[in-house]
Short mmCIF file of C-alpha atoms and ligand atoms in Angstrom, two decimals:
data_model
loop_
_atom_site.label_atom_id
_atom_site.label_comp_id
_atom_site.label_asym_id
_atom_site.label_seq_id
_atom_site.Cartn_x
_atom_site.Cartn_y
_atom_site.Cartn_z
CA UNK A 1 20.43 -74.04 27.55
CA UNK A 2 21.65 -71.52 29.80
CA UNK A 3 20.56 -67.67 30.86
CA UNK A 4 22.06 -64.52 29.49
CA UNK A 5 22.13 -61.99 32.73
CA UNK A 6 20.01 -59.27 31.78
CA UNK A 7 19.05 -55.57 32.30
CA UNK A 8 22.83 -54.22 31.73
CA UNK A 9 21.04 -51.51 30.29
CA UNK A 10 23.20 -48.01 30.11
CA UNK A 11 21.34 -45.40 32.39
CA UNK A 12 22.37 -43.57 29.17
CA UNK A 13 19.59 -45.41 26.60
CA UNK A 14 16.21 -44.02 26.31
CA UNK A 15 14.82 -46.57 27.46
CA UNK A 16 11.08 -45.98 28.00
CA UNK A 17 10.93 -44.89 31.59
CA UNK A 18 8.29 -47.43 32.73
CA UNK A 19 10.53 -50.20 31.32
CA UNK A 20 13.29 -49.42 33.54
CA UNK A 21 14.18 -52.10 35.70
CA UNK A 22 11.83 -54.24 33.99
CA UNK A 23 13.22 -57.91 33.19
CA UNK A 24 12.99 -60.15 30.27
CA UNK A 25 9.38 -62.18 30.66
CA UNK A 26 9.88 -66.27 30.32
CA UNK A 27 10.30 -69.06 33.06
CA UNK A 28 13.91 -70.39 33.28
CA UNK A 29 15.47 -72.43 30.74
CA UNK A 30 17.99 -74.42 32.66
CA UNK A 31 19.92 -77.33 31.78
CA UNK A 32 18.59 -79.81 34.01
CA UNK A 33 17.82 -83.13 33.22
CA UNK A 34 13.65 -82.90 33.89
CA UNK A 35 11.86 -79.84 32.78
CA UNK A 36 8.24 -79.74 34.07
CA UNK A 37 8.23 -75.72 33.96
CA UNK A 38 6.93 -74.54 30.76
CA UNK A 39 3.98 -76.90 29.78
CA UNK A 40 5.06 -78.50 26.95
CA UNK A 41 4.03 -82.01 25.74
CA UNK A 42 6.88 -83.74 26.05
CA UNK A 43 7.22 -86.77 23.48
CA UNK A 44 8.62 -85.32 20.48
CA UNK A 45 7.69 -85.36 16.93
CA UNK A 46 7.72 -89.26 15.29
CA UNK A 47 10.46 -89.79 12.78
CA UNK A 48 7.67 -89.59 9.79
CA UNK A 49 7.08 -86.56 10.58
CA UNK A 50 10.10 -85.41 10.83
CA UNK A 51 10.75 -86.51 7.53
CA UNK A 52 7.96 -84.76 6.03
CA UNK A 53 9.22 -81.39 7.61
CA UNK A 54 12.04 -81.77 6.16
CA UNK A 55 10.76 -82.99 3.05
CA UNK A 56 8.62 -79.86 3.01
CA UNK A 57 10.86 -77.01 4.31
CA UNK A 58 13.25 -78.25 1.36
CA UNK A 59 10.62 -77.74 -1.08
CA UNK A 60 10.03 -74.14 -0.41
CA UNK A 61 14.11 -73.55 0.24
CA UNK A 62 14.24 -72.54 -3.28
CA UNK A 63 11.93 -69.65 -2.92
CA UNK A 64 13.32 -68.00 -0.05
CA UNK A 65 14.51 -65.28 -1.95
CA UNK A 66 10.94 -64.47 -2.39
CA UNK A 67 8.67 -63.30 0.31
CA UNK A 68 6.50 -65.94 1.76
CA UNK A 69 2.08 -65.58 1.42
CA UNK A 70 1.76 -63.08 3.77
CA UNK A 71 -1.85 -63.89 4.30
CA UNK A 72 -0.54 -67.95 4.57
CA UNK A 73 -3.82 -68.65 3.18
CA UNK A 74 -2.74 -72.38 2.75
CA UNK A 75 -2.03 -72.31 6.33
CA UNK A 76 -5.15 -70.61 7.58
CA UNK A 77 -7.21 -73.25 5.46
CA UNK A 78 -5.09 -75.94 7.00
CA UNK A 79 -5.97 -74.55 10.60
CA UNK A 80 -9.79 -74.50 9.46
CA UNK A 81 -9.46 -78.18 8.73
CA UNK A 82 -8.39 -78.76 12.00
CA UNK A 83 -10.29 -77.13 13.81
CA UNK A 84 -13.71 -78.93 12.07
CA UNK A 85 -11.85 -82.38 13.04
CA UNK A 86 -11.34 -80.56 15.98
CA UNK A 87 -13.97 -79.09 17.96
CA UNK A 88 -16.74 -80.24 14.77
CA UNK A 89 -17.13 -76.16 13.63
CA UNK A 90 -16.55 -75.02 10.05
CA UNK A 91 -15.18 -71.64 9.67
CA UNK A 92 -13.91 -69.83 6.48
CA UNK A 93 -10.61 -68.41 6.39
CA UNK A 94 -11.35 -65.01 6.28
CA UNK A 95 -12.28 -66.49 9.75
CA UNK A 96 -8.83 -67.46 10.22
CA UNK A 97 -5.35 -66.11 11.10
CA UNK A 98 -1.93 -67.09 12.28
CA UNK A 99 1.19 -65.71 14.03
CA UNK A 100 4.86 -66.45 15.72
CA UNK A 101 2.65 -68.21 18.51
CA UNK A 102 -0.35 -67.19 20.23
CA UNK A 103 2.10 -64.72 22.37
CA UNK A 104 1.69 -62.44 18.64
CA UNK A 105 -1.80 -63.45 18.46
CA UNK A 106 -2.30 -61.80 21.61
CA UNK A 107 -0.36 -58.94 20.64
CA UNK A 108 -1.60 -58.21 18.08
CA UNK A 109 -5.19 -58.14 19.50
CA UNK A 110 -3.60 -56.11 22.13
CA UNK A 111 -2.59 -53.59 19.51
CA UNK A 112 -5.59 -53.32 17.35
CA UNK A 113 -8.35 -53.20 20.52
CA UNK A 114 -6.04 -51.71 23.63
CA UNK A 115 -3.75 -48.66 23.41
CA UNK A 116 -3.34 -45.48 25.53
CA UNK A 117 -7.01 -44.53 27.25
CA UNK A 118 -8.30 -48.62 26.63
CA UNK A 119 -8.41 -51.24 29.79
CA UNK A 120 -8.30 -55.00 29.57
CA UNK A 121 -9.67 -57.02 32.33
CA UNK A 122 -9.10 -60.23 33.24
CA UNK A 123 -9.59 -62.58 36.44
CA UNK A 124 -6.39 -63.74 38.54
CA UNK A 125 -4.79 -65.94 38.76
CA UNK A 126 -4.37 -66.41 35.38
CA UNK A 127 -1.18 -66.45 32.19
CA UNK A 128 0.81 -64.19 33.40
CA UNK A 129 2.07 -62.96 30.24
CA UNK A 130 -1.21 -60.88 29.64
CA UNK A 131 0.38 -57.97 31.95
CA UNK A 132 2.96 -57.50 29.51
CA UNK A 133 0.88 -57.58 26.83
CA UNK A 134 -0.61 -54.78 28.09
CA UNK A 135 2.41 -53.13 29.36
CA UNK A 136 3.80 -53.02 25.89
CA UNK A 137 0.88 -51.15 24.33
CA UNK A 138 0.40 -48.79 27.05
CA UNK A 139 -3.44 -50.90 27.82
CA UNK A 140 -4.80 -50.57 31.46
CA UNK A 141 -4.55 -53.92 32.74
CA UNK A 142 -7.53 -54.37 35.13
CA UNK A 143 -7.90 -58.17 37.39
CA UNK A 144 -11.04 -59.72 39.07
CA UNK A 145 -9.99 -62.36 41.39
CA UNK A 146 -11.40 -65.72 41.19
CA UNK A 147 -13.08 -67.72 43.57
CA UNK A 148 -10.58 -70.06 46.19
CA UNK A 149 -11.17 -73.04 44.26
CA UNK A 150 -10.13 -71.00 41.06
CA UNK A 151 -13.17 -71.21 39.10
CA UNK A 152 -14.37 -68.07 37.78
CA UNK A 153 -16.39 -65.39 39.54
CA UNK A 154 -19.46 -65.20 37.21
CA UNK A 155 -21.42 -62.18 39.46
CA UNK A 156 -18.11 -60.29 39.67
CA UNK A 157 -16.60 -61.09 36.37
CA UNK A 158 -20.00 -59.62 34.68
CA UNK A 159 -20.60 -56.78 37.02
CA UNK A 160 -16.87 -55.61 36.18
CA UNK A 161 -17.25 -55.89 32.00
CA UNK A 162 -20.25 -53.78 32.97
CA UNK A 163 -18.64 -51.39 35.18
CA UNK A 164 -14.85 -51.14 33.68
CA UNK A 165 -16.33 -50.62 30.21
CA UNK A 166 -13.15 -52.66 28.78
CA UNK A 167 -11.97 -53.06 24.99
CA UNK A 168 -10.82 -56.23 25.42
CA UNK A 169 -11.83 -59.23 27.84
CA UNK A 170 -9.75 -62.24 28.31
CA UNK A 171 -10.40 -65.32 29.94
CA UNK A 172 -8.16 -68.79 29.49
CA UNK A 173 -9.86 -71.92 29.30
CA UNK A 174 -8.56 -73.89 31.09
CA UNK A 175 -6.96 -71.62 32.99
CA UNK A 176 -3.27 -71.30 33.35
CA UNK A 177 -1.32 -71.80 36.04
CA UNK A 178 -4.53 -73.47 37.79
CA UNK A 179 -5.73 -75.82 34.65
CA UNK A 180 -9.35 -74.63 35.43
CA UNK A 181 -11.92 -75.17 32.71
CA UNK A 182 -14.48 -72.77 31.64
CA UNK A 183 -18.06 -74.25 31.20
CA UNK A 184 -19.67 -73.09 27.97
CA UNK A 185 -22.84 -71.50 29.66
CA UNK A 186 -20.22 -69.44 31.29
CA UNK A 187 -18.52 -68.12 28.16
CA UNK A 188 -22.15 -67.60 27.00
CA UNK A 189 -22.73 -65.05 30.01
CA UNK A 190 -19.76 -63.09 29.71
CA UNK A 191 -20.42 -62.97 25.76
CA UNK A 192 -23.73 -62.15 26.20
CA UNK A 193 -21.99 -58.96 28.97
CA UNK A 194 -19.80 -57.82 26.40
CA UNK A 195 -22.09 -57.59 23.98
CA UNK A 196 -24.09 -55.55 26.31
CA UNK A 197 -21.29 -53.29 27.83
CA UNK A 198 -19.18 -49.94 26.31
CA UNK A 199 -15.88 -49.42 26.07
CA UNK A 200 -14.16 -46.66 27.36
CA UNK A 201 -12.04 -44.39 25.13
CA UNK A 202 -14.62 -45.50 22.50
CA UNK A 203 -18.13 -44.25 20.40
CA UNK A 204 -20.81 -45.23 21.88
CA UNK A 205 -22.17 -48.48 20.36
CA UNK A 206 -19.00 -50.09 20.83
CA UNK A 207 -18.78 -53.49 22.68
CA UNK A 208 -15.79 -55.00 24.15
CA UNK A 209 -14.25 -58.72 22.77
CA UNK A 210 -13.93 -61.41 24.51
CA UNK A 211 -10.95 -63.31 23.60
CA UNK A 212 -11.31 -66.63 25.34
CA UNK A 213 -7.43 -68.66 25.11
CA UNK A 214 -7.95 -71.91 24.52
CA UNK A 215 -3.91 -73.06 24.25
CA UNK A 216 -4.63 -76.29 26.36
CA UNK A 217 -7.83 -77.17 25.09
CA UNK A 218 -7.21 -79.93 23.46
CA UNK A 219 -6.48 -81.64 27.14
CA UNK A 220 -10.34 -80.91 28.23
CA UNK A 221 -12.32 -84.15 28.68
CA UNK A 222 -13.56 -85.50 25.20
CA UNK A 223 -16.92 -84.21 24.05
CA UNK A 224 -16.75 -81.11 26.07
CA UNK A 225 -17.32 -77.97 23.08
CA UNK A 226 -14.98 -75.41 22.16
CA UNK A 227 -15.88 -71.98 22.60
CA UNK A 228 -14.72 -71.92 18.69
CA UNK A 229 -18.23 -73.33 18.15
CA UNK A 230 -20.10 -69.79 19.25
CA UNK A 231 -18.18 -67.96 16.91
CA UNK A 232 -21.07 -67.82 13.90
CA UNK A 233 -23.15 -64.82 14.88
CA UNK A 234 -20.89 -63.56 17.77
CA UNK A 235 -18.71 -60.54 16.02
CA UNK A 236 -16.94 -59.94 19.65
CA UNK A 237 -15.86 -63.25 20.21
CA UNK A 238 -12.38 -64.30 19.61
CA UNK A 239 -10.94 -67.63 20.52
CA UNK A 240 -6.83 -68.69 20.28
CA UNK A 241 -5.08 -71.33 20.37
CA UNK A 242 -1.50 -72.92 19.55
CA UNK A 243 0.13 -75.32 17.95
CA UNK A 244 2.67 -75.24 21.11
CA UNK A 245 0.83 -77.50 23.71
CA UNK A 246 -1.38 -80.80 22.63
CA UNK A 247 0.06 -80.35 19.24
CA UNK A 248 3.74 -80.76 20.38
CA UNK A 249 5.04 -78.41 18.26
CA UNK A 250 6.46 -75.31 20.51
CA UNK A 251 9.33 -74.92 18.90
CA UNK A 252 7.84 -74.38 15.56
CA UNK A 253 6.38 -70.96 17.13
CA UNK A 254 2.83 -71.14 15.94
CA UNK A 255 -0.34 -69.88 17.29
CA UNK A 256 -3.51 -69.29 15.65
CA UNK A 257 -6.37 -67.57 15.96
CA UNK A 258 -10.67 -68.34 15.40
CA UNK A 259 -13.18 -65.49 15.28
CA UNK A 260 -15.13 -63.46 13.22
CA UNK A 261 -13.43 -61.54 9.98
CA UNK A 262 -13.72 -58.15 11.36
CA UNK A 263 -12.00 -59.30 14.16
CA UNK A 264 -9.18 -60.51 11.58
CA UNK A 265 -9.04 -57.66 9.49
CA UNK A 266 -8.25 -55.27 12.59
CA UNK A 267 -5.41 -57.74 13.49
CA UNK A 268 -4.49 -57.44 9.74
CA UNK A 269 -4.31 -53.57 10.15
CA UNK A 270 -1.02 -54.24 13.04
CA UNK A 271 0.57 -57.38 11.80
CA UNK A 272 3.92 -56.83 10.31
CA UNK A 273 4.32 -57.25 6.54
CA UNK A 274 5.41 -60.92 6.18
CA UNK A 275 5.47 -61.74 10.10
CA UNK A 276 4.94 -65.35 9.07
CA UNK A 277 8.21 -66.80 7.35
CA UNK A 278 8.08 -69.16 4.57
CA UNK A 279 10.38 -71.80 6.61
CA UNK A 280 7.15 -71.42 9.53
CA UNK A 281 4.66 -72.26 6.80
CA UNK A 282 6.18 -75.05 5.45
CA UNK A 283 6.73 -76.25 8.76
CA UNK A 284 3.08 -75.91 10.22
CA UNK A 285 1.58 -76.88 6.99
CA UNK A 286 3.90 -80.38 7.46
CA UNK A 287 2.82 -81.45 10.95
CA UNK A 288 -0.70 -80.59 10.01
CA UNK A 289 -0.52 -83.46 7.46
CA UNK A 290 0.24 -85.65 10.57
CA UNK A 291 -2.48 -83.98 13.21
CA UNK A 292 -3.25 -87.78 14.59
CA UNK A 293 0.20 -88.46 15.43
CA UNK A 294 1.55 -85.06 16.99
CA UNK A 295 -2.05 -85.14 18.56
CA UNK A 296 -2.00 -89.34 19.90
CA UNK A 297 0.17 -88.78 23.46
CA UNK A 298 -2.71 -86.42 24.26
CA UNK A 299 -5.26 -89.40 25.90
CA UNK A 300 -2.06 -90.67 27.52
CA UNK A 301 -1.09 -87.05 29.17
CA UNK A 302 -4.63 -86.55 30.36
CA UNK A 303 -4.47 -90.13 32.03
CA UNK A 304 -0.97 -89.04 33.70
CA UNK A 305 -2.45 -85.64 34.67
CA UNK A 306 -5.24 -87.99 36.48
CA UNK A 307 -2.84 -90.18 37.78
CA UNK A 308 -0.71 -87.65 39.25
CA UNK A 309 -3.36 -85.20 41.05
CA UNK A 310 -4.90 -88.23 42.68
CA UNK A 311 -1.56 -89.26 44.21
CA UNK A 312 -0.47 -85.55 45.37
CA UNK A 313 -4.10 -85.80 46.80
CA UNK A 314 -2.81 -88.58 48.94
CA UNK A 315 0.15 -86.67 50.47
CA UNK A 316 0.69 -84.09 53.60
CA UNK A 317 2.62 -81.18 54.00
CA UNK A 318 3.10 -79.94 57.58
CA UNK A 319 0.08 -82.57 58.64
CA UNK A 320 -1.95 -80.89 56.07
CA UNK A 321 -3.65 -82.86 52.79
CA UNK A 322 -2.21 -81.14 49.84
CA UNK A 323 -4.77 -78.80 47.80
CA UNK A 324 -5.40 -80.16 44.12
CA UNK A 325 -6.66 -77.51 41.49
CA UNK A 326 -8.94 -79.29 39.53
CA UNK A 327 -7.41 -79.35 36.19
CA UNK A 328 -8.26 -79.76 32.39
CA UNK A 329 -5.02 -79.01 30.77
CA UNK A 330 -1.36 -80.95 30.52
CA UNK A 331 -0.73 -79.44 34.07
CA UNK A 332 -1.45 -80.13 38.15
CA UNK A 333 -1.55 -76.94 40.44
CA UNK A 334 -0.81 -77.84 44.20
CA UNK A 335 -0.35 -76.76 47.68
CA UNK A 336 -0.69 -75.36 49.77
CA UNK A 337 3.28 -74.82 51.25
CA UNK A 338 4.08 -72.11 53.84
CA UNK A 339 7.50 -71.99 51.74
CA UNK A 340 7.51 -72.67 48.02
CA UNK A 341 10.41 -71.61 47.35
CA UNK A 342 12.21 -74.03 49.54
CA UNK A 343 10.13 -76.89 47.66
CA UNK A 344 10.60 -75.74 44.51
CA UNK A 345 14.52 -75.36 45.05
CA UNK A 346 14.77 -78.97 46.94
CA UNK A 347 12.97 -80.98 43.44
CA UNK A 348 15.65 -78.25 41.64
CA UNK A 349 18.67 -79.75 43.31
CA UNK A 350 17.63 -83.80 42.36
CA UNK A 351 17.43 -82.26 38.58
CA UNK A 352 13.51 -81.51 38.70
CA UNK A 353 12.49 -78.48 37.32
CA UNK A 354 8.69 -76.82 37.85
CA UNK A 355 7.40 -73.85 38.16
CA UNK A 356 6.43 -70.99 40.64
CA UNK A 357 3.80 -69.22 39.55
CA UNK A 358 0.62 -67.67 40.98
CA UNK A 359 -0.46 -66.80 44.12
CA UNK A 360 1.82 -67.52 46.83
CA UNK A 361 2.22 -71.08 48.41
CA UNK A 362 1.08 -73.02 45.24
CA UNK A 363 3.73 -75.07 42.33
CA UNK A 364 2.90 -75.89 39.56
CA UNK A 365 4.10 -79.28 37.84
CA UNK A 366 3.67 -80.13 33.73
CA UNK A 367 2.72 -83.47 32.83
CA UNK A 368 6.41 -85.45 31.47
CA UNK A 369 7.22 -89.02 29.65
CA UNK A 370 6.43 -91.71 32.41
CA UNK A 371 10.27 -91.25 33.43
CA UNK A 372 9.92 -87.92 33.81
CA UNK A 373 6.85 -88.79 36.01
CA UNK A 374 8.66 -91.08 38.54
CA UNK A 375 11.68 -88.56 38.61
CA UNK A 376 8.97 -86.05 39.85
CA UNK A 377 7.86 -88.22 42.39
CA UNK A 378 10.71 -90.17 43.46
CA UNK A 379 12.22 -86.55 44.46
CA UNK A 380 8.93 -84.80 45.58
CA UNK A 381 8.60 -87.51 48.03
CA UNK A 382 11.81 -87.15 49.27
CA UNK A 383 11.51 -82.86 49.28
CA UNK A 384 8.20 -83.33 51.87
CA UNK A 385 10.45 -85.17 54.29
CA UNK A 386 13.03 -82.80 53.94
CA UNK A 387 10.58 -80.25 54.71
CA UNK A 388 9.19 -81.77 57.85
CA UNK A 389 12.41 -81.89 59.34
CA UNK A 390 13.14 -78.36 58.51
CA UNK A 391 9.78 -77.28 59.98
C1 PLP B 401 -2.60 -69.57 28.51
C2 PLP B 401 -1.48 -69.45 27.53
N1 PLP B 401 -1.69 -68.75 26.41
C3 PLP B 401 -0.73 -68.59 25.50
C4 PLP B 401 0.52 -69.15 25.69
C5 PLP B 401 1.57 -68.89 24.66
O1 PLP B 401 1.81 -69.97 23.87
P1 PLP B 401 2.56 -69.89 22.48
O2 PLP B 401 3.03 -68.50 22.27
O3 PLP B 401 3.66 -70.88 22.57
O4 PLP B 401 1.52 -70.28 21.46
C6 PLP B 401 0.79 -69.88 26.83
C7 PLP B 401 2.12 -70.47 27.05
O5 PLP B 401 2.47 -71.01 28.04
C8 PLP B 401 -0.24 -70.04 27.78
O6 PLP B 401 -0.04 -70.71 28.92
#
């Protein structure tokens, strides 16, 4: 995998003008021989199931001169299968959709509840593809910071939905890049303040959403509910989730999305005709037969994800104890360094790749195979010495 250069764009193109100088969004894809960078699970899919993808992509090959169901109904009822093994909540699918990974799902909540004259708030740091989100459909994008420890700001976080009057408020559980979990009476709160607040740019009587992302929730600690299970009786409450993370699966490009069927229908109003292929059906619908298998390294990440912030616990930067985010997802977030970038381009030279992201002086480092693992270590260990001697 390599990078094209970008933004050779002819001063001549009419280009919108606040996209000028703008790059392409995504974390590098470099050919390097451990990526830790973009939070994928990293065992791949068992030959079975690879066998029954292909088993099932070659049954539909024959219609592909047809468009595929674009309401993927047998998808959607698939996903509401899941989701009852899941998180234990059965929801219809009218309660249902899908998309080209929860990157469309968002977008296309983006363009059915932002738009020119509507704000969405959210608290930082947090997935920083939501900016663009907003960018792209011309939404205010408005941030409440969290607290140090990265837990969420319950006071603030309510007093803004309150005082910002937003369409749309998003909060990731857990968080991304900090893996920080949101406690259910918490979601409750800010449900309970959306369903309370306006929304500016609309009637009165209008309440914002909350779309809570849940695209690592699978890696929470067992028996902790799914804000999926408050979506009876909640019309503003929206929760996503992918197929990309726990599920192993992110290069089948397939999000999904819980909530209640007005909610749906308004995404139904933007989607493009047929933005689900036949060939992405087929495929979702296959590894959905398998859920226990793509789902069985998940135990085993959360153990290495334990493993792995205790031992950065045990190590010190400049005579300091490294800083731990607590974390419920496939990820550790740690610092604090006076100069990331020379960490993060030391593990890049021994052919470890993670990821800088978020406020300044933390990394960020996805759980890999058990190699992958003692690469990371082996050469972070190494990096910290280097670093005291540059000090
Ligand atoms: C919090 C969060 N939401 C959504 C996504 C997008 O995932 P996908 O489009 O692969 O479903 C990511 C990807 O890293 C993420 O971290």
């Amino acid at each position: 995998m390599s990078e094209t250069t970008s933004n050779a764009i002819p001063a001549s193109l009419p280009l919108r003008n606040d996209l000028r100088g703008e790059e392409p969004y995504g974390a590098p894809q470099l050919d390097v021989p451990v990526c830790l960078n973009v939070n994928e699970n990293p065992y791949p899919p068992a030959p079975d199931v690879v066998d029954t993808i292909a088993e099932r992509v070659r049954e539909i090959a024959p219609t592909l001169n047809r468009y595929p169901d674009r309401e993927h109904i047998a998808l959607r009822k698939a996903f509401g299968d899941y989701l009852a093994k899941e998180s234990g909540t059965r929801l219809a699918v009218e309660q249902l959709w899908a998309a080209n990974g929860s990157n469309e799902i968002m977008l296309q909540l983006f363009q059915a509840f932002g738009g020119p004259g509507r704000k969405a708030l959210s608290f930082t740091p947090t997935y920083s593809m939501y900016p663009e989100y907003a960018r792209d459909t011309f939404t205010e994008w408005v941030t409440v910071p969290r607290n140090d420890d990265f837990t969420l700001d319950l006071d603030a976080a309510v007093a803004a939905i309150k005082d910002v009057r937003p369409a749309m408020v998003l909060v990731t559980s857990p968080n991304n890049p900090t893996g920080t979990p949101l406690p259910m009476d918490q979601t409750r709160t800010l449900l309970a303040a959306c369903e309370e607040a306006g929304v500016d740019g609309a009637p009165e009587g209008v309440h914002p959403i909350l779309v809570v992302d849940e695209a690592y929730v699978e890696f929470r600690t067992p028996g902790v509910p799914s804000a999926v299970s408050l979506i009876d009786g909640h019309p503003n409450l929206a929760v996503s989730r992918t197929m990309s993370k726990a599920f192993a699966y992110a290069g089948a490009r397939v999000g999904y999305i819980a909530a209640d069927k007005g909610i749906i229908d308004s995404m139904r109003i933007v989607r493009m005709p047929y933005h689900l292929s036949a060939v992405t059906q087929a495929a979702a619908l296959a590894a959905l037969e398998h859920t226990d298998e793509q789902l069985s390294t998940v135990a085993h990440l959360r153990e290495t994800r334990e493993r792995t912030a205790a031992w950065l616990e045990t190590l010190t930067y400049k005579g300091r104890n490294l800083t731990v985010a607590h974390s419920e997802s496939n990820f550790v977030y740690f610092g604090v360094f006076d100069n990331r970038d020379y960490i993060f381009n030391e593990l890049l030279k021994r052919g470890v790749l993670i990821r800088d992201v978020g406020p300044d002086g933390w990394l960020r480092v996805c759980m890999g195979t058990d190699e992958e693992m003692d690469a990371f270590r082996k050469a972070f260990v190494e990096v910290l010495a280097a670093a005291e001697k540059e000090a």
